PDB file of N, CA and C in Angstrom:
ATOM      1  N   MET I   1     -23.063  -7.435 -10.399  1.00  0.00           N
ATOM      2  CA  MET I   1     -23.126  -6.401  -9.392  1.00  0.00           C
ATOM      3  C   MET I   1     -23.105  -5.048 -10.094  1.00  0.00           C
ATOM      4  N   SER I   2     -23.945  -4.163  -9.652  1.00  0.00           N
ATOM      5  CA  SER I   2     -23.941  -2.821 -10.227  1.00  0.00           C
ATOM      6  C   SER I   2     -23.935  -1.791  -9.099  1.00  0.00           C
ATOM      7  N   VAL I   3     -23.450  -0.619  -9.441  1.00  0.00           N
ATOM      8  CA  VAL I   3     -23.322   0.465  -8.482  1.00  0.00           C
ATOM      9  C   VAL I   3     -24.438   1.468  -8.731  1.00  0.00           C
ATOM     10  N   ASP I   4     -25.119   1.876  -7.683  1.00  0.00           N
ATOM     11  CA  ASP I   4     -26.155   2.903  -7.845  1.00  0.00           C
ATOM     12  C   ASP I   4     -25.593   4.259  -7.418  1.00  0.00           C
ATOM     13  N   ALA I   5     -26.375   5.307  -7.589  1.00  0.00           N
ATOM     14  CA  ALA I   5     -25.921   6.666  -7.301  1.00  0.00           C
ATOM     15  C   ALA I   5     -25.560   6.844  -5.839  1.00  0.00           C
ATOM     16  N   ASP I   6     -26.323   6.222  -4.940  1.00  0.00           N
ATOM     17  CA  ASP I   6     -26.016   6.333  -3.511  1.00  0.00           C
ATOM     18  C   ASP I   6     -24.666   5.708  -3.178  1.00  0.00           C
ATOM     19  N   THR I   7     -24.358   4.600  -3.835  1.00  0.00           N
ATOM     20  CA  THR I   7     -23.076   3.939  -3.602  1.00  0.00           C
ATOM     21  C   THR I   7     -21.930   4.810  -4.095  1.00  0.00           C
ATOM     22  N   VAL I   8     -22.116   5.479  -5.236  1.00  0.00           N
ATOM     23  CA  VAL I   8     -21.087   6.385  -5.753  1.00  0.00           C
ATOM     24  C   VAL I   8     -20.834   7.499  -4.745  1.00  0.00           C
ATOM     25  N   ARG I   9     -21.888   8.077  -4.216  1.00  0.00           N
ATOM     26  CA  ARG I   9     -21.736   9.138  -3.216  1.00  0.00           C
ATOM     27  C   ARG I   9     -21.026   8.616  -1.962  1.00  0.00           C
ATOM     28  N   ARG I  10     -21.380   7.407  -1.546  1.00  0.00           N
ATOM     29  CA  ARG I  10     -20.761   6.812  -0.352  1.00  0.00           C
ATOM     30  C   ARG I  10     -19.275   6.544  -0.586  1.00  0.00           C
ATOM     31  N   ILE I  11     -18.929   6.026  -1.761  1.00  0.00           N
ATOM     32  CA  ILE I  11     -17.525   5.791  -2.099  1.00  0.00           C
ATOM     33  C   ILE I  11     -16.761   7.110  -2.062  1.00  0.00           C
ATOM     34  N   GLY I  12     -17.355   8.156  -2.626  1.00  0.00           N
ATOM     35  CA  GLY I  12     -16.721   9.463  -2.601  1.00  0.00           C
ATOM     36  C   GLY I  12     -16.505   9.973  -1.191  1.00  0.00           C
ATOM     37  N   ARG I  13     -17.503   9.775  -0.336  1.00  0.00           N
ATOM     38  CA  ARG I  13     -17.386  10.219   1.048  1.00  0.00           C
ATOM     39  C   ARG I  13     -16.305   9.436   1.776  1.00  0.00           C
ATOM     40  N   LEU I  14     -16.268   8.112   1.584  1.00  0.00           N
ATOM     41  CA  LEU I  14     -15.255   7.286   2.239  1.00  0.00           C
ATOM     42  C   LEU I  14     -13.850   7.622   1.752  1.00  0.00           C
ATOM     43  N   ALA I  15     -13.738   7.971   0.467  1.00  0.00           N
ATOM     44  CA  ALA I  15     -12.434   8.331  -0.099  1.00  0.00           C
ATOM     45  C   ALA I  15     -12.098   9.797   0.130  1.00  0.00           C
ATOM     46  N   ARG I  16     -13.044  10.523   0.749  1.00  0.00           N
ATOM     47  CA  ARG I  16     -12.889  11.950   1.008  1.00  0.00           C
ATOM     48  C   ARG I  16     -12.643  12.719  -0.292  1.00  0.00           C
ATOM     49  N   ILE I  17     -13.428  12.354  -1.299  1.00  0.00           N
ATOM     50  CA  ILE I  17     -13.384  13.013  -2.602  1.00  0.00           C
ATOM     51  C   ILE I  17     -14.712  13.721  -2.799  1.00  0.00           C
ATOM     52  N   LYS I  18     -14.656  14.985  -3.126  1.00  0.00           N
ATOM     53  CA  LYS I  18     -15.885  15.730  -3.373  1.00  0.00           C
ATOM     54  C   LYS I  18     -16.387  15.358  -4.774  1.00  0.00           C
ATOM     55  N   ILE I  19     -17.587  14.830  -4.826  1.00  0.00           N
ATOM     56  CA  ILE I  19     -18.196  14.450  -6.099  1.00  0.00           C
ATOM     57  C   ILE I  19     -19.379  15.373  -6.334  1.00  0.00           C
ATOM     58  N   GLU I  20     -19.294  16.131  -7.398  1.00  0.00           N
ATOM     59  CA  GLU I  20     -20.394  17.020  -7.760  1.00  0.00           C
ATOM     60  C   GLU I  20     -21.593  16.180  -8.200  1.00  0.00           C
ATOM     61  N   GLU I  21     -22.771  16.675  -7.949  1.00  0.00           N
ATOM     62  CA  GLU I  21     -23.995  15.932  -8.260  1.00  0.00           C
ATOM     63  C   GLU I  21     -24.094  15.611  -9.752  1.00  0.00           C
ATOM     64  N   ASN I  22     -23.607  16.508 -10.614  1.00  0.00           N
ATOM     65  CA  ASN I  22     -23.696  16.247 -12.062  1.00  0.00           C
ATOM     66  C   ASN I  22     -22.660  15.217 -12.525  1.00  0.00           C
ATOM     67  N   ASP I  23     -21.688  14.838 -11.657  1.00  0.00           N
ATOM     68  CA  ASP I  23     -20.696  13.821 -12.018  1.00  0.00           C
ATOM     69  C   ASP I  23     -21.081  12.423 -11.545  1.00  0.00           C
ATOM     70  N   VAL I  24     -22.099  12.324 -10.710  1.00  0.00           N
ATOM     71  CA  VAL I  24     -22.471  11.035 -10.112  1.00  0.00           C
ATOM     72  C   VAL I  24     -22.842  10.014 -11.188  1.00  0.00           C
ATOM     73  N   GLU I  25     -23.659  10.407 -12.144  1.00  0.00           N
ATOM     74  CA  GLU I  25     -24.109   9.459 -13.171  1.00  0.00           C
ATOM     75  C   GLU I  25     -22.935   8.948 -14.008  1.00  0.00           C
ATOM     76  N   LYS I  26     -22.026   9.856 -14.381  1.00  0.00           N
ATOM     77  CA  LYS I  26     -20.864   9.446 -15.178  1.00  0.00           C
ATOM     78  C   LYS I  26     -19.991   8.475 -14.392  1.00  0.00           C
ATOM     79  N   LEU I  27     -19.727   8.784 -13.117  1.00  0.00           N
ATOM     80  CA  LEU I  27     -18.921   7.895 -12.286  1.00  0.00           C
ATOM     81  C   LEU I  27     -19.615   6.553 -12.065  1.00  0.00           C
ATOM     82  N   GLN I  28     -20.929   6.576 -11.957  1.00  0.00           N
ATOM     83  CA  GLN I  28     -21.692   5.341 -11.796  1.00  0.00           C
ATOM     84  C   GLN I  28     -21.481   4.441 -13.008  1.00  0.00           C
ATOM     85  N   GLU I  29     -21.549   5.017 -14.207  1.00  0.00           N
ATOM     86  CA  GLU I  29     -21.332   4.231 -15.430  1.00  0.00           C
ATOM     87  C   GLU I  29     -19.913   3.682 -15.479  1.00  0.00           C
ATOM     88  N   GLU I  30     -18.920   4.510 -15.124  1.00  0.00           N
ATOM     89  CA  GLU I  30     -17.526   4.067 -15.170  1.00  0.00           C
ATOM     90  C   GLU I  30     -17.276   2.924 -14.177  1.00  0.00           C
ATOM     91  N   LEU I  31     -17.809   3.065 -12.981  1.00  0.00           N
ATOM     92  CA  LEU I  31     -17.624   2.002 -11.992  1.00  0.00           C
ATOM     93  C   LEU I  31     -18.307   0.708 -12.426  1.00  0.00           C
ATOM     94  N   ASN I  32     -19.466   0.817 -13.050  1.00  0.00           N
ATOM     95  CA  ASN I  32     -20.157  -0.384 -13.534  1.00  0.00           C
ATOM     96  C   ASN I  32     -19.376  -1.056 -14.657  1.00  0.00           C
ATOM     97  N   VAL I  33     -18.712  -0.268 -15.506  1.00  0.00           N
ATOM     98  CA  VAL I  33     -17.873  -0.860 -16.559  1.00  0.00           C
ATOM     99  C   VAL I  33     -16.701  -1.607 -15.936  1.00  0.00           C
ATOM    100  N   ILE I  34     -16.079  -1.001 -14.929  1.00  0.00           N
ATOM    101  CA  ILE I  34     -14.946  -1.638 -14.247  1.00  0.00           C
ATOM    102  C   ILE I  34     -15.391  -2.937 -13.590  1.00  0.00           C
ATOM    103  N   LEU I  35     -16.511  -2.898 -12.884  1.00  0.00           N
ATOM    104  CA  LEU I  35     -17.006  -4.110 -12.227  1.00  0.00           C
ATOM    105  C   LEU I  35     -17.406  -5.182 -13.239  1.00  0.00           C
ATOM    106  N   GLY I  36     -17.904  -4.759 -14.393  1.00  0.00           N
ATOM    107  CA  GLY I  36     -18.212  -5.721 -15.454  1.00  0.00           C
ATOM    108  C   GLY I  36     -16.964  -6.424 -15.939  1.00  0.00           C
ATOM    109  N   PHE I  37     -15.884  -5.672 -16.070  1.00  0.00           N
ATOM    110  CA  PHE I  37     -14.618  -6.274 -16.480  1.00  0.00           C
ATOM    111  C   PHE I  37     -14.123  -7.265 -15.435  1.00  0.00           C
ATOM    112  N   VAL I  38     -14.250  -6.910 -14.166  1.00  0.00           N
ATOM    113  CA  VAL I  38     -13.839  -7.823 -13.094  1.00  0.00           C
ATOM    114  C   VAL I  38     -14.680  -9.093 -13.126  1.00  0.00           C
ATOM    115  N   ASP I  39     -15.972  -8.963 -13.412  1.00  0.00           N
ATOM    116  CA  ASP I  39     -16.827 -10.146 -13.544  1.00  0.00           C
ATOM    117  C   ASP I  39     -16.360 -11.035 -14.687  1.00  0.00           C
ATOM    118  N   GLN I  40     -15.899 -10.428 -15.775  1.00  0.00           N
ATOM    119  CA  GLN I  40     -15.388 -11.220 -16.902  1.00  0.00           C
ATOM    120  C   GLN I  40     -14.159 -12.020 -16.482  1.00  0.00           C
ATOM    121  N   LEU I  41     -13.335 -11.447 -15.638  1.00  0.00           N
ATOM    122  CA  LEU I  41     -12.130 -12.147 -15.196  1.00  0.00           C
ATOM    123  C   LEU I  41     -12.472 -13.405 -14.411  1.00  0.00           C
ATOM    124  N   SER I  42     -13.592 -13.417 -13.728  1.00  0.00           N
ATOM    125  CA  SER I  42     -13.963 -14.594 -12.957  1.00  0.00           C
ATOM    126  C   SER I  42     -14.327 -15.776 -13.856  1.00  0.00           C
ATOM    127  N   GLU I  43     -14.585 -15.520 -15.136  1.00  0.00           N
ATOM    128  CA  GLU I  43     -14.921 -16.587 -16.076  1.00  0.00           C
ATOM    129  C   GLU I  43     -13.692 -17.283 -16.648  1.00  0.00           C
ATOM    130  N   VAL I  44     -12.501 -16.719 -16.436  1.00  0.00           N
ATOM    131  CA  VAL I  44     -11.273 -17.280 -16.988  1.00  0.00           C
ATOM    132  C   VAL I  44     -10.880 -18.520 -16.205  1.00  0.00           C
ATOM    133  N   ASP I  45     -10.542 -19.587 -16.926  1.00  0.00           N
ATOM    134  CA  ASP I  45     -10.114 -20.830 -16.294  1.00  0.00           C
ATOM    135  C   ASP I  45      -8.637 -20.713 -15.921  1.00  0.00           C
ATOM    136  N   VAL I  46      -8.348 -20.704 -14.642  1.00  0.00           N
ATOM    137  CA  VAL I  46      -6.970 -20.583 -14.177  1.00  0.00           C
ATOM    138  C   VAL I  46      -6.488 -21.868 -13.506  1.00  0.00           C
ATOM    139  N   GLU I  47      -7.168 -22.942 -13.751  1.00  0.00           N
ATOM    140  CA  GLU I  47      -6.789 -24.229 -13.181  1.00  0.00           C
ATOM    141  C   GLU I  47      -5.391 -24.607 -13.662  1.00  0.00           C
ATOM    142  N   GLY I  48      -4.493 -24.874 -12.721  1.00  0.00           N
ATOM    143  CA  GLY I  48      -3.134 -25.290 -13.059  1.00  0.00           C
ATOM    144  C   GLY I  48      -2.191 -24.133 -13.359  1.00  0.00           C
ATOM    145  N   VAL I  49      -2.635 -22.904 -13.253  1.00  0.00           N
ATOM    146  CA  VAL I  49      -1.760 -21.759 -13.515  1.00  0.00           C
ATOM    147  C   VAL I  49      -1.078 -21.371 -12.209  1.00  0.00           C
ATOM    148  N   GLU I  50       0.245 -21.313 -12.244  1.00  0.00           N
ATOM    149  CA  GLU I  50       1.011 -20.959 -11.053  1.00  0.00           C
ATOM    150  C   GLU I  50       0.857 -19.473 -10.748  1.00  0.00           C
ATOM    151  N   PRO I  51       0.703 -19.106  -9.491  1.00  0.00           N
ATOM    152  CA  PRO I  51       0.669 -17.682  -9.135  1.00  0.00           C
ATOM    153  C   PRO I  51       1.993 -17.014  -9.498  1.00  0.00           C
ATOM    154  N   MET I  52       1.917 -15.756  -9.928  1.00  0.00           N
ATOM    155  CA  MET I  52       3.116 -15.037 -10.351  1.00  0.00           C
ATOM    156  C   MET I  52       3.255 -13.742  -9.548  1.00  0.00           C
ATOM    157  N   THR I  53       4.485 -13.333  -9.338  1.00  0.00           N
ATOM    158  CA  THR I  53       4.743 -12.028  -8.749  1.00  0.00           C
ATOM    159  C   THR I  53       5.297 -11.071  -9.790  1.00  0.00           C
ATOM    160  N   SER I  54       5.662 -11.598 -10.951  1.00  0.00           N
ATOM    161  CA  SER I  54       6.219 -10.787 -12.025  1.00  0.00           C
ATOM    162  C   SER I  54       5.980 -11.507 -13.352  1.00  0.00           C
ATOM    163  N   VAL I  55       5.954 -10.745 -14.433  1.00  0.00           N
ATOM    164  CA  VAL I  55       5.769 -11.390 -15.737  1.00  0.00           C
ATOM    165  C   VAL I  55       7.059 -12.019 -16.227  1.00  0.00           C
ATOM    166  N   ALA I  56       8.185 -11.591 -15.699  1.00  0.00           N
ATOM    167  CA  ALA I  56       9.477 -12.179 -16.049  1.00  0.00           C
ATOM    168  C   ALA I  56       9.953 -13.034 -14.882  1.00  0.00           C
ATOM    169  N   PRO I  57      10.431 -14.248 -15.157  1.00  0.00           N
ATOM    170  CA  PRO I  57      10.903 -15.090 -14.058  1.00  0.00           C
ATOM    171  C   PRO I  57      12.121 -14.452 -13.380  1.00  0.00           C
ATOM    172  N   MET I  58      12.076 -14.367 -12.071  1.00  0.00           N
ATOM    173  CA  MET I  58      13.179 -13.771 -11.317  1.00  0.00           C
ATOM    174  C   MET I  58      13.451 -14.593 -10.071  1.00  0.00           C
ATOM    175  N   ALA I  59      14.676 -14.499  -9.620  1.00  0.00           N
ATOM    176  CA  ALA I  59      15.040 -15.112  -8.344  1.00  0.00           C
ATOM    177  C   ALA I  59      15.669 -14.020  -7.491  1.00  0.00           C
ATOM    178  N   LEU I  60      15.267 -13.964  -6.246  1.00  0.00           N
ATOM    179  CA  LEU I  60      15.841 -12.975  -5.349  1.00  0.00           C
ATOM    180  C   LEU I  60      17.256 -13.371  -4.966  1.00  0.00           C
ATOM    181  N   ARG I  61      18.108 -12.367  -4.898  1.00  0.00           N
ATOM    182  CA  ARG I  61      19.462 -12.646  -4.427  1.00  0.00           C
ATOM    183  C   ARG I  61      19.394 -12.936  -2.938  1.00  0.00           C
ATOM    184  N   ARG I  62      20.075 -13.935  -2.516  1.00  0.00           N
ATOM    185  CA  ARG I  62      20.047 -14.333  -1.116  1.00  0.00           C
ATOM    186  C   ARG I  62      21.380 -14.004  -0.466  1.00  0.00           C
ATOM    187  N   ARG I  63      21.325 -13.716   0.811  1.00  0.00           N
ATOM    188  CA  ARG I  63      22.539 -13.532   1.585  1.00  0.00           C
ATOM    189  C   ARG I  63      22.405 -14.359   2.850  1.00  0.00           C
ATOM    190  N   GLU I  64      23.535 -14.650   3.438  1.00  0.00           N
ATOM    191  CA  GLU I  64      23.520 -15.434   4.665  1.00  0.00           C
ATOM    192  C   GLU I  64      22.806 -14.639   5.751  1.00  0.00           C
ATOM    193  N   ASP I  65      21.934 -15.298   6.474  1.00  0.00           N
ATOM    194  CA  ASP I  65      21.178 -14.648   7.539  1.00  0.00           C
ATOM    195  C   ASP I  65      21.960 -14.776   8.834  1.00  0.00           C
ATOM    196  N   LYS I  66      22.766 -13.752   9.133  1.00  0.00           N
ATOM    197  CA  LYS I  66      23.567 -13.803  10.346  1.00  0.00           C
ATOM    198  C   LYS I  66      23.401 -12.499  11.112  1.00  0.00           C
ATOM    199  N   VAL I  67      23.485 -12.598  12.409  1.00  0.00           N
ATOM    200  CA  VAL I  67      23.337 -11.445  13.288  1.00  0.00           C
ATOM    201  C   VAL I  67      24.701 -10.796  13.464  1.00  0.00           C
ATOM    202  N   THR I  68      24.729  -9.479  13.252  1.00  0.00           N
ATOM    203  CA  THR I  68      25.967  -8.737  13.491  1.00  0.00           C
ATOM    204  C   THR I  68      25.623  -7.484  14.284  1.00  0.00           C
ATOM    205  N   ASP I  69      26.641  -6.860  14.836  1.00  0.00           N
ATOM    206  CA  ASP I  69      26.407  -5.622  15.560  1.00  0.00           C
ATOM    207  C   ASP I  69      26.563  -4.417  14.647  1.00  0.00           C
ATOM    208  N   GLY I  70      26.843  -4.633  13.392  1.00  0.00           N
ATOM    209  CA  GLY I  70      27.028  -3.542  12.456  1.00  0.00           C
ATOM    210  C   GLY I  70      28.481  -3.143  12.359  1.00  0.00           C
ATOM    211  N   GLY I  71      29.145  -3.043  13.485  1.00  0.00           N
ATOM    212  CA  GLY I  71      30.560  -2.754  13.478  1.00  0.00           C
ATOM    213  C   GLY I  71      30.913  -1.288  13.263  1.00  0.00           C
ATOM    214  N   TYR I  72      29.947  -0.412  13.160  1.00  0.00           N
ATOM    215  CA  TYR I  72      30.242   1.004  12.940  1.00  0.00           C
ATOM    216  C   TYR I  72      29.217   1.889  13.656  1.00  0.00           C
ATOM    217  N   PRO I  73      29.149   1.773  14.989  1.00  0.00           N
ATOM    218  CA  PRO I  73      28.150   2.552  15.734  1.00  0.00           C
ATOM    219  C   PRO I  73      28.352   4.058  15.600  1.00  0.00           C
ATOM    220  N   GLU I  74      29.583   4.509  15.430  1.00  0.00           N
ATOM    221  CA  GLU I  74      29.820   5.944  15.303  1.00  0.00           C
ATOM    222  C   GLU I  74      29.182   6.518  14.038  1.00  0.00           C
ATOM    223  N   LYS I  75      29.112   5.729  12.983  1.00  0.00           N
ATOM    224  CA  LYS I  75      28.438   6.182  11.761  1.00  0.00           C
ATOM    225  C   LYS I  75      26.921   6.230  11.967  1.00  0.00           C
ATOM    226  N   ILE I  76      26.409   5.284  12.749  1.00  0.00           N
ATOM    227  CA  ILE I  76      24.960   5.210  12.959  1.00  0.00           C
ATOM    228  C   ILE I  76      24.465   6.422  13.733  1.00  0.00           C
ATOM    229  N   VAL I  77      25.186   6.854  14.735  1.00  0.00           N
ATOM    230  CA  VAL I  77      24.736   7.991  15.547  1.00  0.00           C
ATOM    231  C   VAL I  77      25.318   9.322  15.075  1.00  0.00           C
ATOM    232  N   ALA I  78      26.025   9.327  13.968  1.00  0.00           N
ATOM    233  CA  ALA I  78      26.691  10.548  13.494  1.00  0.00           C
ATOM    234  C   ALA I  78      25.716  11.693  13.261  1.00  0.00           C
ATOM    235  N   ASN I  79      24.531  11.438  12.759  1.00  0.00           N
ATOM    236  CA  ASN I  79      23.563  12.500  12.472  1.00  0.00           C
ATOM    237  C   ASN I  79      22.551  12.713  13.591  1.00  0.00           C
ATOM    238  N   ALA I  80      22.709  12.002  14.678  1.00  0.00           N
ATOM    239  CA  ALA I  80      21.776  12.157  15.796  1.00  0.00           C
ATOM    240  C   ALA I  80      22.003  13.520  16.448  1.00  0.00           C
ATOM    241  N   PRO I  81      20.922  14.200  16.834  1.00  0.00           N
ATOM    242  CA  PRO I  81      21.093  15.488  17.498  1.00  0.00           C
ATOM    243  C   PRO I  81      21.856  15.371  18.813  1.00  0.00           C
ATOM    244  N   LEU I  82      21.680  14.226  19.488  1.00  0.00           N
ATOM    245  CA  LEU I  82      22.358  14.027  20.761  1.00  0.00           C
ATOM    246  C   LEU I  82      22.639  12.536  20.946  1.00  0.00           C
ATOM    247  N   SER I  83      23.889  12.206  21.262  1.00  0.00           N
ATOM    248  CA  SER I  83      24.240  10.800  21.497  1.00  0.00           C
ATOM    249  C   SER I  83      25.318  10.742  22.568  1.00  0.00           C
ATOM    250  N   GLU I  84      25.413   9.570  23.190  1.00  0.00           N
ATOM    251  CA  GLU I  84      26.422   9.356  24.223  1.00  0.00           C
ATOM    252  C   GLU I  84      26.796   7.886  24.215  1.00  0.00           C
ATOM    253  N   ASP I  85      28.087   7.598  24.184  1.00  0.00           N
ATOM    254  CA  ASP I  85      28.602   6.222  24.163  1.00  0.00           C
ATOM    255  C   ASP I  85      27.950   5.403  23.057  1.00  0.00           C
ATOM    256  N   ASP I  86      27.808   6.003  21.885  1.00  0.00           N
ATOM    257  CA  ASP I  86      27.223   5.364  20.696  1.00  0.00           C
ATOM    258  C   ASP I  86      25.766   4.941  20.891  1.00  0.00           C
ATOM    259  N   PHE I  87      25.044   5.640  21.752  1.00  0.00           N
ATOM    260  CA  PHE I  87      23.609   5.436  21.931  1.00  0.00           C
ATOM    261  C   PHE I  87      22.888   6.742  21.618  1.00  0.00           C
ATOM    262  N   PHE I  88      21.681   6.634  21.071  1.00  0.00           N
ATOM    263  CA  PHE I  88      20.850   7.802  20.852  1.00  0.00           C
ATOM    264  C   PHE I  88      20.345   8.307  22.200  1.00  0.00           C
ATOM    265  N   MET I  89      20.329   9.617  22.374  1.00  0.00           N
ATOM    266  CA  MET I  89      19.757  10.199  23.573  1.00  0.00           C
ATOM    267  C   MET I  89      18.514  10.956  23.150  1.00  0.00           C
ATOM    268  N   VAL I  90      17.415  10.726  23.887  1.00  0.00           N
ATOM    269  CA  VAL I  90      16.154  11.371  23.565  1.00  0.00           C
ATOM    270  C   VAL I  90      15.619  12.032  24.823  1.00  0.00           C
ATOM    271  N   PRO I  91      14.775  13.054  24.648  1.00  0.00           N
ATOM    272  CA  PRO I  91      14.212  13.698  25.827  1.00  0.00           C
ATOM    273  C   PRO I  91      13.290  12.751  26.587  1.00  0.00           C
ATOM    274  N   LYS I  92      13.240  12.920  27.889  1.00  0.00           N
ATOM    275  CA  LYS I  92      12.359  12.109  28.739  1.00  0.00           C
ATOM    276  C   LYS I  92      10.918  12.501  28.436  1.00  0.00           C
ATOM    277  N   VAL I  93      10.059  11.507  28.169  1.00  0.00           N
ATOM    278  CA  VAL I  93       8.665  11.791  27.846  1.00  0.00           C
ATOM    279  C   VAL I  93       7.692  11.222  28.877  1.00  0.00           C
ATOM    280  N   VAL I  94       8.167  10.355  29.739  1.00  0.00           N
ATOM    281  CA  VAL I  94       7.313   9.752  30.756  1.00  0.00           C
ATOM    282  C   VAL I  94       7.883  10.119  32.115  1.00  0.00           C
ATOM    283  N   GLU I  95       7.032  10.599  32.981  1.00  0.00           N
ATOM    284  CA  GLU I  95       7.477  10.971  34.338  1.00  0.00           C
ATOM    285  C   GLU I  95       7.368   9.798  35.266  1.00  0.00           C
TER     286      GLU I  95
END
């Protein structure tokens, strides 16, 4: 797959990046190099390779999944501009 000048301009427009006309050819070459590298990756045999989320083996710390009320509603609404009975109060927006 290769990128032509029109595609470079379209990518720039979609990304909302102003691309000067004299930069189009250079960007076209750079994008083609990147796509060439991606094509090379498709040639790698990954049969039997486990998917990874990190290069170092890690285990997430787990905690018991239990429902609580928090136990400190006054702290939760402490910075609210307006609260009543530990509930947030907001202006009415629907009539």
